[in-house]
GROMACS .gro file of C-alpha atoms in nm:
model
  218
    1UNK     CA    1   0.000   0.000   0.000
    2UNK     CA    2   0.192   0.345  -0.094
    3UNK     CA    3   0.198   0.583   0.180
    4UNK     CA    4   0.169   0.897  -0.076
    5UNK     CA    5   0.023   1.115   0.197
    6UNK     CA    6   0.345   1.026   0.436
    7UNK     CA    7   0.562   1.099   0.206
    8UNK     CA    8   0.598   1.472   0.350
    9UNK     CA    9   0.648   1.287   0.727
   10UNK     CA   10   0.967   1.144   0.622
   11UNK     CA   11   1.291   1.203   0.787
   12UNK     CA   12   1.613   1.232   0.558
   13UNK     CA   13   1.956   1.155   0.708
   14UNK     CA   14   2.310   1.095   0.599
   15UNK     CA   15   2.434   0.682   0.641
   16UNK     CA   16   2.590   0.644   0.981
   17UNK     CA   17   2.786   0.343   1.086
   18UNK     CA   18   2.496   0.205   1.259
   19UNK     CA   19   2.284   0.190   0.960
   20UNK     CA   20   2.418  -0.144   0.872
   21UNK     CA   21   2.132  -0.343   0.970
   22UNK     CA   22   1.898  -0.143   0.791
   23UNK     CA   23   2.124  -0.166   0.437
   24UNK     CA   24   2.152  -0.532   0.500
   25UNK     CA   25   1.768  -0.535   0.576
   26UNK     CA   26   1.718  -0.346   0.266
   27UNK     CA   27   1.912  -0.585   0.019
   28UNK     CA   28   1.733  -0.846   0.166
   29UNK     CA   29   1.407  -0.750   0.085
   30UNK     CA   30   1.498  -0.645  -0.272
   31UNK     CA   31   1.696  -0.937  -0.352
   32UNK     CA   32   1.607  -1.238  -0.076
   33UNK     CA   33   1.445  -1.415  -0.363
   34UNK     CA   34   1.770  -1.465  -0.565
   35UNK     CA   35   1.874  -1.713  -0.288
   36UNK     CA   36   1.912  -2.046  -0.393
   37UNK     CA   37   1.803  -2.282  -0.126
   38UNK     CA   38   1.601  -2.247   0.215
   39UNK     CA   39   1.426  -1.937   0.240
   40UNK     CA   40   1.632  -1.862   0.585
   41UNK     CA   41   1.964  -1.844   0.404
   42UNK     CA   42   1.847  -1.523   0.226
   43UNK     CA   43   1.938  -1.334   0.519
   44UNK     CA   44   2.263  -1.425   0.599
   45UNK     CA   45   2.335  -1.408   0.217
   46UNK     CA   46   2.222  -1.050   0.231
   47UNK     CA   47   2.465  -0.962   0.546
   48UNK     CA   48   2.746  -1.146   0.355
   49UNK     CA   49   2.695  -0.944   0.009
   50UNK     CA   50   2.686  -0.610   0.240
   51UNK     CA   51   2.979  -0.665   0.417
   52UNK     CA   52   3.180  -0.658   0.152
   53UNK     CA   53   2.953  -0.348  -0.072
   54UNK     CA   54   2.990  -0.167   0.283
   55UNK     CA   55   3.379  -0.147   0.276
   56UNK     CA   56   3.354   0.066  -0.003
   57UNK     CA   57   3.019   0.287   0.053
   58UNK     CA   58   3.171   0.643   0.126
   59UNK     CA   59   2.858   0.823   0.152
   60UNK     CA   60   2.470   0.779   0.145
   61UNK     CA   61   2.160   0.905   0.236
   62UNK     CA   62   1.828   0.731   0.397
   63UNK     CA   63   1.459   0.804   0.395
   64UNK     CA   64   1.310   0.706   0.796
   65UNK     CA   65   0.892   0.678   0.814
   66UNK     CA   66   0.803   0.810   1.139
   67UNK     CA   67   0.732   0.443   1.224
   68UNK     CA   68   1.131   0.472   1.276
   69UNK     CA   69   1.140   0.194   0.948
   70UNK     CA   70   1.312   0.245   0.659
   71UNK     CA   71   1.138   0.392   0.343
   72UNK     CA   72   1.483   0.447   0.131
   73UNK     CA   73   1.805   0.451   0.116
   74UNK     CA   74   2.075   0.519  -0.166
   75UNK     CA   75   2.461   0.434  -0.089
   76UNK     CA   76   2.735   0.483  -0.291
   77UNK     CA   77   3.133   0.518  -0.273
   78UNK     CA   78   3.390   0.791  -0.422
   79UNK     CA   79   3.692   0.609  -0.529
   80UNK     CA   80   3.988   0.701  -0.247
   81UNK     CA   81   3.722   0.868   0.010
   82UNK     CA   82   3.735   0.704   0.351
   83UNK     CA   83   3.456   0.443   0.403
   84UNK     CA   84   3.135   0.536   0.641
   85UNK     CA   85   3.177   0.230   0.786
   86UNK     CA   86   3.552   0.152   0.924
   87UNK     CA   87   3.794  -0.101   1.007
   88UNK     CA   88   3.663  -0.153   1.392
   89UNK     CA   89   3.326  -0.324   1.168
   90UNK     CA   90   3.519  -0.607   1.095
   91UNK     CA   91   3.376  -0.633   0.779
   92UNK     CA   92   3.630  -0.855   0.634
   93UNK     CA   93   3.631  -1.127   0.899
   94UNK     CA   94   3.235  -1.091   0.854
   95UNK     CA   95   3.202  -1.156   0.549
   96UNK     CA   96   3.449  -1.455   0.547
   97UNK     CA   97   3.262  -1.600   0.813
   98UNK     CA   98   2.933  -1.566   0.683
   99UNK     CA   99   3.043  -1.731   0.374
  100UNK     CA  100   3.174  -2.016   0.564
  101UNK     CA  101   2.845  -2.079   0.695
  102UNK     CA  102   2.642  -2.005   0.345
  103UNK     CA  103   2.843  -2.237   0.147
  104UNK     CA  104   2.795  -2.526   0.445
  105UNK     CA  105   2.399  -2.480   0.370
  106UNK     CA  106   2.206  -2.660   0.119
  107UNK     CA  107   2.180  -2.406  -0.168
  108UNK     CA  108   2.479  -2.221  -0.061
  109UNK     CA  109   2.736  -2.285  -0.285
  110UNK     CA  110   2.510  -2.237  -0.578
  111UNK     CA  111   2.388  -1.919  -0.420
  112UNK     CA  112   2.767  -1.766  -0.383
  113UNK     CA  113   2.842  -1.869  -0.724
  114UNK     CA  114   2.534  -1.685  -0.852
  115UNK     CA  115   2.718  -1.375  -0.699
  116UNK     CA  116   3.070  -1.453  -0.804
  117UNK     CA  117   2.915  -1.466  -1.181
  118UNK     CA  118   2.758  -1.128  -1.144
  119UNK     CA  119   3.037  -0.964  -0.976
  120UNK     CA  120   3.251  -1.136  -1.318
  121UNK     CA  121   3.054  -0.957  -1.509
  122UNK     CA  122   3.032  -0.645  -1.368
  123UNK     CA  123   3.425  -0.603  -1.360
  124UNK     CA  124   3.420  -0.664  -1.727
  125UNK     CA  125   3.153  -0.426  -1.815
  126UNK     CA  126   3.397  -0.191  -1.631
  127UNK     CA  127   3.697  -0.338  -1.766
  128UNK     CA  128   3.504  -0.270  -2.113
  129UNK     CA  129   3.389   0.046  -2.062
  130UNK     CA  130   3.788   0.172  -1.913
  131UNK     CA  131   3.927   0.041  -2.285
  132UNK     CA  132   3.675   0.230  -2.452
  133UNK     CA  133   3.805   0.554  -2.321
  134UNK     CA  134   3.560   0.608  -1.995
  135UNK     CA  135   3.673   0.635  -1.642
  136UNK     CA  136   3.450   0.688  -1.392
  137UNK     CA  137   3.518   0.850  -1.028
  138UNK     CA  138   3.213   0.697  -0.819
  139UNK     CA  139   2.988   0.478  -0.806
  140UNK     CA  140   2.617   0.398  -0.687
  141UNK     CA  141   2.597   0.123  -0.523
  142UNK     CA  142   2.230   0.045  -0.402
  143UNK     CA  143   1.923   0.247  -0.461
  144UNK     CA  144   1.614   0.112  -0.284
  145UNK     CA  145   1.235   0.172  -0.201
  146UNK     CA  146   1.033  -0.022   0.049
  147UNK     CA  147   0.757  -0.145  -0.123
  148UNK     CA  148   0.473   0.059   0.109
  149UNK     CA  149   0.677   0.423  -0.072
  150UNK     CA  150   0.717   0.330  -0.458
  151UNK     CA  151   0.555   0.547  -0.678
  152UNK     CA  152   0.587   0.837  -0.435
  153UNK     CA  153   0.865   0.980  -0.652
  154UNK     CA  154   1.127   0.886  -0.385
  155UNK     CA  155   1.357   0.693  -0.583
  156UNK     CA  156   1.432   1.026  -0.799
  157UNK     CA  157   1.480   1.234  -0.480
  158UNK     CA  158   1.740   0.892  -0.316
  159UNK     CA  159   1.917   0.926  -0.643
  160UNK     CA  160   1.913   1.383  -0.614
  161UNK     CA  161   2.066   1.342  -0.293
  162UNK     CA  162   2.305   1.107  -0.387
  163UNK     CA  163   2.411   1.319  -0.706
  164UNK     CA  164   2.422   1.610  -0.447
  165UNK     CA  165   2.652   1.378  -0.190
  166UNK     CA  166   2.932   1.325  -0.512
  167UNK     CA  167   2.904   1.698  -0.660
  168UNK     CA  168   3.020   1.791  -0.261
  169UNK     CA  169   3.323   1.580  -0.319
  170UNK     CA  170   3.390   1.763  -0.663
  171UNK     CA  171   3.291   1.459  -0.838
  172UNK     CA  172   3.204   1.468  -1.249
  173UNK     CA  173   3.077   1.124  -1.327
  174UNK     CA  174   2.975   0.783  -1.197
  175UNK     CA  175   2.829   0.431  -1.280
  176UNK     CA  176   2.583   0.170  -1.161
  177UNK     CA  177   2.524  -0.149  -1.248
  178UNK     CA  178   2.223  -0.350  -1.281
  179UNK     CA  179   2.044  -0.651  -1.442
  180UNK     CA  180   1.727  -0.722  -1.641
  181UNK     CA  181   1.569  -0.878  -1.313
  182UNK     CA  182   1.539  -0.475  -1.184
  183UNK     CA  183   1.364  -0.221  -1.326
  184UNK     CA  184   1.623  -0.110  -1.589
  185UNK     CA  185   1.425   0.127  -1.774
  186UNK     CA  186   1.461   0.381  -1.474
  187UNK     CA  187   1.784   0.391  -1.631
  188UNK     CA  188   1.714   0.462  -1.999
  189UNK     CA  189   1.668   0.829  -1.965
  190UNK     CA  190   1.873   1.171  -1.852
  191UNK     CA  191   2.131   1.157  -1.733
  192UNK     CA  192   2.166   0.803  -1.800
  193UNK     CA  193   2.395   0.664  -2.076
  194UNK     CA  194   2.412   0.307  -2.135
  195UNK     CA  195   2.784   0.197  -2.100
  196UNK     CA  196   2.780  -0.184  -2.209
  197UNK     CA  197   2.574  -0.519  -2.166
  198UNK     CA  198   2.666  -0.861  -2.095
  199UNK     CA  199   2.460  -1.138  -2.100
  200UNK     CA  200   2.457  -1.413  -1.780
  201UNK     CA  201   2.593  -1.731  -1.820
  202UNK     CA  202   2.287  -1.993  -1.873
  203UNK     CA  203   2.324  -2.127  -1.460
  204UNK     CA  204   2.019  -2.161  -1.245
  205UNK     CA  205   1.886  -1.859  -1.160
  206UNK     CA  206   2.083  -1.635  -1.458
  207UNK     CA  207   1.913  -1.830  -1.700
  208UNK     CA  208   1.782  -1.545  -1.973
  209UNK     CA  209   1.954  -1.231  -1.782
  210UNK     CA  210   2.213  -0.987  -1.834
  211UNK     CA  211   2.439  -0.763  -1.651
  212UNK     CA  212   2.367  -0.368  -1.742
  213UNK     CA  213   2.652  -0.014  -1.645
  214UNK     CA  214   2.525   0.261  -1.672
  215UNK     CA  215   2.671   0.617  -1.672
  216UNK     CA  216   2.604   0.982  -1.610
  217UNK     CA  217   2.817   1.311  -1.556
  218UNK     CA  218   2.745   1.603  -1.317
   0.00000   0.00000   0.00000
């Protein structure tokens, strides 16, 4: 149900360390259904995706309902900033644990593959787009809605405030990438410019798909 009259009600703030859980809660909701396996592992496949995403997230900016629940949230790195989130997180030994524990669960390994392809991917597409003449100096990393706010027009204010966040730093361009399991076509406008494509390897759950960069200046 969108909350188009709330809209107005909610609270905007810049990513803090202790926003983890809420990222993590966020990927999970968006992408929980890519895990292969028992529904339970989604979770834990969430924190272990974030913990490495997080190492490099240098700034972002969240949408809070009054309900104190999340209603957005856009995060995204400059290349050489400091990360929001530092070296007392752990993040490293996190991750490796998590992924220990994943890959001992039935679906697991299949799950972490599915991830290790689309990472592949995405480092070509940037590999790709680098030959071809364009560097880029940040990156958006996540962009997300909880389903009770789409259609409120909050994903093009997340993605202002973001653009806003990189200008600060005297940045002139970034990326994103993305697949043809999101909604894409957000994308396929100004200041968007398609960068390259790369079709998934035909796995479970890639079957069909392709990786997508994206590109726009400020």
């Amino acid at each position: 149900m969108k909350q188009t009259a709330a809209v107005g009600a909610l609270t905007e703030i810049a990513l803090r360390s202790s926003d983890y859980g809420r990222i993590v809660d966020a990927f999970h909701a968006q992408w929980g259904w890519e895990t292969l396996g028992a529904p339970g592992l989604g979770a834990k496949v969430a924190d272990w995706y974030c913990a490495k995403m997080m190492q490099s997230v240098t700034f972002g900016r969240l949408l809070i309902a009054p309900t104190g629940g999340t209603a957005g949230l856009a995060v995204g790195g400059v290349f050489g900033d400091r990360p929001v989130i530092g070296g007392d997180a752990h993040l490293p030994e996190r991750r490796a644990a998590l992924e220990k524990e994943i890959a001992a669960q039935k679906g697991g390994p299949e799950t972490i593959a599915l991830y290790d392809h689309i990472s592949r991917i995405n480092e070509h597409l940037r590999r790709q787009t680098r030959e071809n003449g364009r560097v880029f100096a940040a990156e958006l990393y996540f962009l997300w809605v909880s389903p009770d706010y789409r259609g409120c027009g909050l994903s093009r204010r997340l993605l202002n405030a973001a653009m806003k966040a990189m200008k600060a730093r005297r940045v002139k361009n970034f990326c994103l990438f993305t697949d043809t399991n999101c909604d894409w076509k957000f994308y396929m406008r100004d200041p968007w410019v398609a960068c390259g494509r790369q079709p998934w390897p035909d796995v479970p759950g890639m079957r069909g798909g392709a990786g997508l960069m994206f590109g726009a200046s400020l």
